[in-house]
GROMACS .gro file of C-alpha atoms in nm:
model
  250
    1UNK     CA    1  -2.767   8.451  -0.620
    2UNK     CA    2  -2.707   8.208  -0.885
    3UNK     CA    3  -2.559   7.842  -0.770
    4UNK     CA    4  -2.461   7.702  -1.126
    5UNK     CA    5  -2.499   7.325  -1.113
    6UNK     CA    6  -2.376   7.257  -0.759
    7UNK     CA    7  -2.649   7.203  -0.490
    8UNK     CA    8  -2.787   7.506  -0.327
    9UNK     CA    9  -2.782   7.393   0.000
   10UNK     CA   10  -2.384   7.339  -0.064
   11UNK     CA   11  -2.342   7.673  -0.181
   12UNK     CA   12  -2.473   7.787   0.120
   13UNK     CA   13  -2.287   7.601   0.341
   14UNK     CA   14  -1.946   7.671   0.137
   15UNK     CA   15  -2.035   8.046   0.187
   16UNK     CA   16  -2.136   8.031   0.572
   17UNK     CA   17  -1.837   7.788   0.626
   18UNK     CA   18  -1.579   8.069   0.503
   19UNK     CA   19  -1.724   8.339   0.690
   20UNK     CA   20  -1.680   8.043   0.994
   21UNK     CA   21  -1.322   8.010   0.904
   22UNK     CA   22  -1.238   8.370   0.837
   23UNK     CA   23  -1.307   8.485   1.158
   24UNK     CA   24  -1.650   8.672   1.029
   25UNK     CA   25  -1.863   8.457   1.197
   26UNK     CA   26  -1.632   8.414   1.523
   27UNK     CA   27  -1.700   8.130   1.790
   28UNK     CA   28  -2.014   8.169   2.021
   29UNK     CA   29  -2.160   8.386   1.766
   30UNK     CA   30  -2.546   8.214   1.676
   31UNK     CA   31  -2.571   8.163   1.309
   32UNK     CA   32  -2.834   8.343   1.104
   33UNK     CA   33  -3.119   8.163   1.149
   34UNK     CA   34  -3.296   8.007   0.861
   35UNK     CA   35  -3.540   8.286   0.766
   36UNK     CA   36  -3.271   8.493   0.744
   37UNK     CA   37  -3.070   8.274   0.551
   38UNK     CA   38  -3.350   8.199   0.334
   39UNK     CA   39  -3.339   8.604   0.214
   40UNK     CA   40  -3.042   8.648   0.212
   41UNK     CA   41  -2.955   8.373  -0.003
   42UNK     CA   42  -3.227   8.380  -0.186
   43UNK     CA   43  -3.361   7.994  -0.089
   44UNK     CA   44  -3.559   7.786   0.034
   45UNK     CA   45  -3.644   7.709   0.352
   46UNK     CA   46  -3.562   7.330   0.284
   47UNK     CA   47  -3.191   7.459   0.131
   48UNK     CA   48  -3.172   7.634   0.435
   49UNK     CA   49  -3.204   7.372   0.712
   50UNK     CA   50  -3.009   7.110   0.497
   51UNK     CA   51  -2.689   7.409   0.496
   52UNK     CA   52  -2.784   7.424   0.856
   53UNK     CA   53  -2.731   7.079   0.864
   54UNK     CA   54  -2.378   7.003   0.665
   55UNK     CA   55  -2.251   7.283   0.941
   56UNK     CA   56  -2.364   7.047   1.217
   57UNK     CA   57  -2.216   6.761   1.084
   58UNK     CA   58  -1.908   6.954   1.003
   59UNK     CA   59  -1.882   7.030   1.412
   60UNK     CA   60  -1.872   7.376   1.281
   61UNK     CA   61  -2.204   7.446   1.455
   62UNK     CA   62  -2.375   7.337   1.765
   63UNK     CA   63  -2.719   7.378   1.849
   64UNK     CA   64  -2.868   7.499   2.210
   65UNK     CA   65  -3.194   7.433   2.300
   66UNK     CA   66  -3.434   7.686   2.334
   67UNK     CA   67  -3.132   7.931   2.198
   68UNK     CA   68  -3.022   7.859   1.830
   69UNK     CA   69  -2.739   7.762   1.659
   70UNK     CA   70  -2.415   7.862   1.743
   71UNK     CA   71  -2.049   7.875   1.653
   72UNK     CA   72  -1.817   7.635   1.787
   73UNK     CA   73  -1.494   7.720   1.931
   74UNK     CA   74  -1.190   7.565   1.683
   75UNK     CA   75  -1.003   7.368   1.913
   76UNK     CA   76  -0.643   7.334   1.794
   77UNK     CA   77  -0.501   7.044   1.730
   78UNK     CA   78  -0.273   6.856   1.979
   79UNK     CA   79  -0.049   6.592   1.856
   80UNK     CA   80  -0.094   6.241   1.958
   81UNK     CA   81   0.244   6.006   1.913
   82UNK     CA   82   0.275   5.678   1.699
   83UNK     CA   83   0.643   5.536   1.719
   84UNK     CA   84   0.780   5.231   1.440
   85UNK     CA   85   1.046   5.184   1.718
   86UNK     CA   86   1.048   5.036   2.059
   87UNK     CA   87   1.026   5.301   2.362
   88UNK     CA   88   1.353   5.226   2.631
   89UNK     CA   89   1.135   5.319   2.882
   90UNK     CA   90   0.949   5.050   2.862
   91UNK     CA   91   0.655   5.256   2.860
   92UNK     CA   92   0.386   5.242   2.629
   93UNK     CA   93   0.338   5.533   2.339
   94UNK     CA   94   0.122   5.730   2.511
   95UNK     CA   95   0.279   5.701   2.864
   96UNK     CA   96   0.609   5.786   2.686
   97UNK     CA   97   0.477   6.128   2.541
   98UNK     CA   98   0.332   6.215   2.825
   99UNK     CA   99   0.658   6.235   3.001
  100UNK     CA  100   0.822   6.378   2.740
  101UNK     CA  101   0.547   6.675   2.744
  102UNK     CA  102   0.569   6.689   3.129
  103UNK     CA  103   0.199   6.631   3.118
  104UNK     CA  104   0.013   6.423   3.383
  105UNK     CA  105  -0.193   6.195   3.191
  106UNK     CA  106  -0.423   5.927   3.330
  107UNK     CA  107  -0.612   5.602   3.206
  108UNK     CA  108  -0.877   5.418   3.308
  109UNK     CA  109  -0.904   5.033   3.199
  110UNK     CA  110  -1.110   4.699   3.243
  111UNK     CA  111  -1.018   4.428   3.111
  112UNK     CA  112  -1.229   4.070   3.064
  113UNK     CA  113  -1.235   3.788   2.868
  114UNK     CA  114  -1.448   3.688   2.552
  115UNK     CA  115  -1.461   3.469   2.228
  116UNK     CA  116  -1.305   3.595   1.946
  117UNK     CA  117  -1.519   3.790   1.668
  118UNK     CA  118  -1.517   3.671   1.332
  119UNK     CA  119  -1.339   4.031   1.257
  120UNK     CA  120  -1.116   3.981   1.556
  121UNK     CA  121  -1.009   3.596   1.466
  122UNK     CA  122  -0.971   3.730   1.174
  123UNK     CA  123  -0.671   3.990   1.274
  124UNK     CA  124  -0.529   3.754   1.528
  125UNK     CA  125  -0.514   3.451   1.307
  126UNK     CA  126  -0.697   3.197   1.525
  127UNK     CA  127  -1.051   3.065   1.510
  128UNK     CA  128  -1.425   3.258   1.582
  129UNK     CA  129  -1.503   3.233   1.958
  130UNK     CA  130  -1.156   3.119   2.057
  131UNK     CA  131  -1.065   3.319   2.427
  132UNK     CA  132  -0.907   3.671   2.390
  133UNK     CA  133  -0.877   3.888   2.656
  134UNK     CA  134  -1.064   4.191   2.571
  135UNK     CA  135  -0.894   4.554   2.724
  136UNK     CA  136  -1.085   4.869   2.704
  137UNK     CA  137  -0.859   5.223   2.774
  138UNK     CA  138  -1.000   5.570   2.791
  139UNK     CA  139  -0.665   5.823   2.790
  140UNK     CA  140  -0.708   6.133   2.953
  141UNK     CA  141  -0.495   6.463   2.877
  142UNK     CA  142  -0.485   6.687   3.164
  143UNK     CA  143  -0.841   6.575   3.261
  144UNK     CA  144  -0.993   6.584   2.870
  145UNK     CA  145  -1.083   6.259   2.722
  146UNK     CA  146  -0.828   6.223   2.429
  147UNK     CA  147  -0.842   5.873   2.310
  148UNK     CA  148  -1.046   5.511   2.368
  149UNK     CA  149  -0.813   5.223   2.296
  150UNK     CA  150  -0.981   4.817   2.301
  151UNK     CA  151  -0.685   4.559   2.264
  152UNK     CA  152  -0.787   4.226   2.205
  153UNK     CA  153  -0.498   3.928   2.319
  154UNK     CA  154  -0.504   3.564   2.237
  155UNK     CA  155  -0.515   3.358   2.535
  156UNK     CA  156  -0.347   3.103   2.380
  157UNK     CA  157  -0.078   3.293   2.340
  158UNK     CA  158  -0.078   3.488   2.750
  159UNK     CA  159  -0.332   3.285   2.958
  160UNK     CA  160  -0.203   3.145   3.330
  161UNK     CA  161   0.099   3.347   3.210
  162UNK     CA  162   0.218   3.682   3.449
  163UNK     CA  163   0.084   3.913   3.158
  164UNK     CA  164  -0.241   3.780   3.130
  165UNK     CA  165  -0.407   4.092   3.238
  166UNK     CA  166  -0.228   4.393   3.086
  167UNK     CA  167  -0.269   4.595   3.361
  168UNK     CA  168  -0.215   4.416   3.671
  169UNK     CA  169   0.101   4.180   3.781
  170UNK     CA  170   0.456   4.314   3.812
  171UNK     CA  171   0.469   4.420   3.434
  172UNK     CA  172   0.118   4.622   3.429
  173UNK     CA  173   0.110   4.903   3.238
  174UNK     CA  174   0.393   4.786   3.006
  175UNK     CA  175   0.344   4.793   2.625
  176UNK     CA  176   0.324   4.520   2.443
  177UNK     CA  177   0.637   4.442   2.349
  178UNK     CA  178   0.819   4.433   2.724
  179UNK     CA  179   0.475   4.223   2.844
  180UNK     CA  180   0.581   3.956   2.561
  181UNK     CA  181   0.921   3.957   2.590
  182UNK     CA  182   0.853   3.789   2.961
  183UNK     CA  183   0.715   3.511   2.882
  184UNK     CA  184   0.951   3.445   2.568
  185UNK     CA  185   0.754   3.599   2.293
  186UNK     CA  186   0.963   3.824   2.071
  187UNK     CA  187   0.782   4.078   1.895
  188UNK     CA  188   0.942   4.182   1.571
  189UNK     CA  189   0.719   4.377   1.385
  190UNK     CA  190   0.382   4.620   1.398
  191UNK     CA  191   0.134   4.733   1.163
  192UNK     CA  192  -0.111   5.020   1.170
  193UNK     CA  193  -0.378   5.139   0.946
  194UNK     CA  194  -0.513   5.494   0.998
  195UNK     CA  195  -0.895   5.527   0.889
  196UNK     CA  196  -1.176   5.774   0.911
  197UNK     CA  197  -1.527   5.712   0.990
  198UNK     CA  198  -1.829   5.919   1.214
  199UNK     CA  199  -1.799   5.845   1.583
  200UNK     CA  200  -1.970   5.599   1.752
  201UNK     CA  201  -2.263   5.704   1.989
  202UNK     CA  202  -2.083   5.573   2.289
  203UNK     CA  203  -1.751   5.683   2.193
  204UNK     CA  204  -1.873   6.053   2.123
  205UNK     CA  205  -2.012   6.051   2.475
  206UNK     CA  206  -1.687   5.894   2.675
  207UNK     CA  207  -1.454   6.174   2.443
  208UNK     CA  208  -1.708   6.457   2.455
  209UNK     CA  209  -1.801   6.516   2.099
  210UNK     CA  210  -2.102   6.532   1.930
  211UNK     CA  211  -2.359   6.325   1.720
  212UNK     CA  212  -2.168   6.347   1.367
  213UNK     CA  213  -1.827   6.412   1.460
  214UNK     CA  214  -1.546   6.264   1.263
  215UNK     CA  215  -1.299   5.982   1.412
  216UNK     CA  216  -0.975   5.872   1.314
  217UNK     CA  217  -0.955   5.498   1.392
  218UNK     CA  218  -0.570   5.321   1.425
  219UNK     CA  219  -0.611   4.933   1.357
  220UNK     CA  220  -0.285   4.827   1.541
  221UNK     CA  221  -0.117   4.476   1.508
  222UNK     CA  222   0.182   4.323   1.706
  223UNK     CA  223   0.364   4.056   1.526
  224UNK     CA  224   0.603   3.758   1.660
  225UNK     CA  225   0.772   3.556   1.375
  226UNK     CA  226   0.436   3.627   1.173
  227UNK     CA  227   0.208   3.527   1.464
  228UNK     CA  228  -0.034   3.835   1.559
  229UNK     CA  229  -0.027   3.874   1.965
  230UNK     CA  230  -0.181   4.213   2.008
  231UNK     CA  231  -0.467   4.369   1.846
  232UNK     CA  232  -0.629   4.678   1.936
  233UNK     CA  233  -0.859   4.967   1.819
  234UNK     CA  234  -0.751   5.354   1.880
  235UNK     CA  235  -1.014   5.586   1.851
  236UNK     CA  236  -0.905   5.981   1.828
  237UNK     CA  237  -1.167   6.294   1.774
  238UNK     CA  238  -1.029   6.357   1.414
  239UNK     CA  239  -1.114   6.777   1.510
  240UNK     CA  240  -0.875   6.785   1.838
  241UNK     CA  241  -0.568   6.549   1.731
  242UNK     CA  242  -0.348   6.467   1.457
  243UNK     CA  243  -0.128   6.125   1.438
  244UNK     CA  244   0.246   6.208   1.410
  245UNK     CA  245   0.456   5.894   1.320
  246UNK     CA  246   0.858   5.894   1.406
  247UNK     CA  247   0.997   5.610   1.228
  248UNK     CA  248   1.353   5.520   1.235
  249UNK     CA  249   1.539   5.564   0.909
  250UNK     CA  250   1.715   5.252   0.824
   0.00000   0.00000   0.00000
């Protein structure tokens, strides 16, 4: 087989990834393993275990031990709600779809405080080490991790207040901009920035992926007369969900 000037081991992959996709190589089924990818291909063994290898980090593949490699079962994507406009219920985005779905969803949550990061200051607008109060989320979807938030709130802005902790007092569980809106803070305006990078080690294990697996990562900002009240991280498995924003038309 001639590869032309693109790496073998890509070739290889491309090639093995189609036969993935079209259904020749259906989920469950082990992959050739790499002598016989070596003849058939007409390789290496190095080209083989590095084609091996982009599969793996693809999440095409999976290995077992003692059994091989095998192919992964495609989940399809479910669709995880952003909104530009403020929810009546009161409820936050992902409490609001879930009703809408008539899905049960659940969330665990701890929340403590900290000094600010120098990334975190950064976001909020105040100085490194100045109190936040730190909130970690794991969303579940009928059961299935689906998403790990961390908000980070300035203290200034919600200590000794009701809201304090976001999910305790007579407004816990509210989003952001109902929480604020109690003790007089007026949020006007949000920001999010969608990005792409591997998955943590910890957050693969808490969502159930594995080593290599791609995240989508929504940097979220809440804004009152150009003060930032509300920051948080939103971590998604890029190969289960895809962000859908509904923003109002003006």
């Amino acid at each position: 087989m001639t590869f032309g000037e693109q790496p073998a081991y890509l070739r290889v992959a491309s090639d093995l990834r189609e036969k993935i996709v079209n259904g020749s190589l259906p989920p469950h089924t082990r992959l050739p393993s790499q002598a016989r990818i070596r003849e058939e291909y007409g390789v290496s063994d190095t080209v083989a275990l590095e084609a091996r290898k982009v599969l793996m980090a693809e999440g095409l593949v999976e290995g077992r031990s003692g059994s091989g490699t095998y192919v992964r079962e495609r989940p399809v994507p479910r669709r995880v709600a952003r909104s530009g406009f403020r929810p009546p219920s009161g409820a936050s985005p992902f409490r609001q779809e879930q009703a809408e779905d008539g899905t049960r969803g659940t969330w665990e949550s701890s929340s403590e405080q900290e000094g600010a990061s120098p990334e975190i200051a950064a976001r909020l607008g105040i100085q490194r080490g100045d109190r936040v109060m730190r909130t970690r989320y794991l969303y579940r979807d009928g059961g299935e991790a689906m998403m790990i938030s961390t908000s980070w709130e300035p203290l200034e802005v919600t200590g000794r207040t009701p809201v304090m902790l976001p999910e305790e007092g007579p407004l816990g569980g509210c989003g952001v901009v109902e929480r604020m809106a109690a003790i007089d803070v007026v949020v006007d305006n949000v920001v999010e920035e969608v990005g792409a990078r591997p998955g943590l080690a910890e957050e693969l294990l808490a969502l159930g992926g594995v080593p290599g697996h791609v995240v989508m990562v929504i940097e979220r900002t809440y804004y009152a007369s150009g003060r930032a009240v509300e920051t948080a991280d939103v971590v998604v498995p890029a190969d289960r969900y895809r962000v859908a924003y509904h923003l109002p038309v003006k």
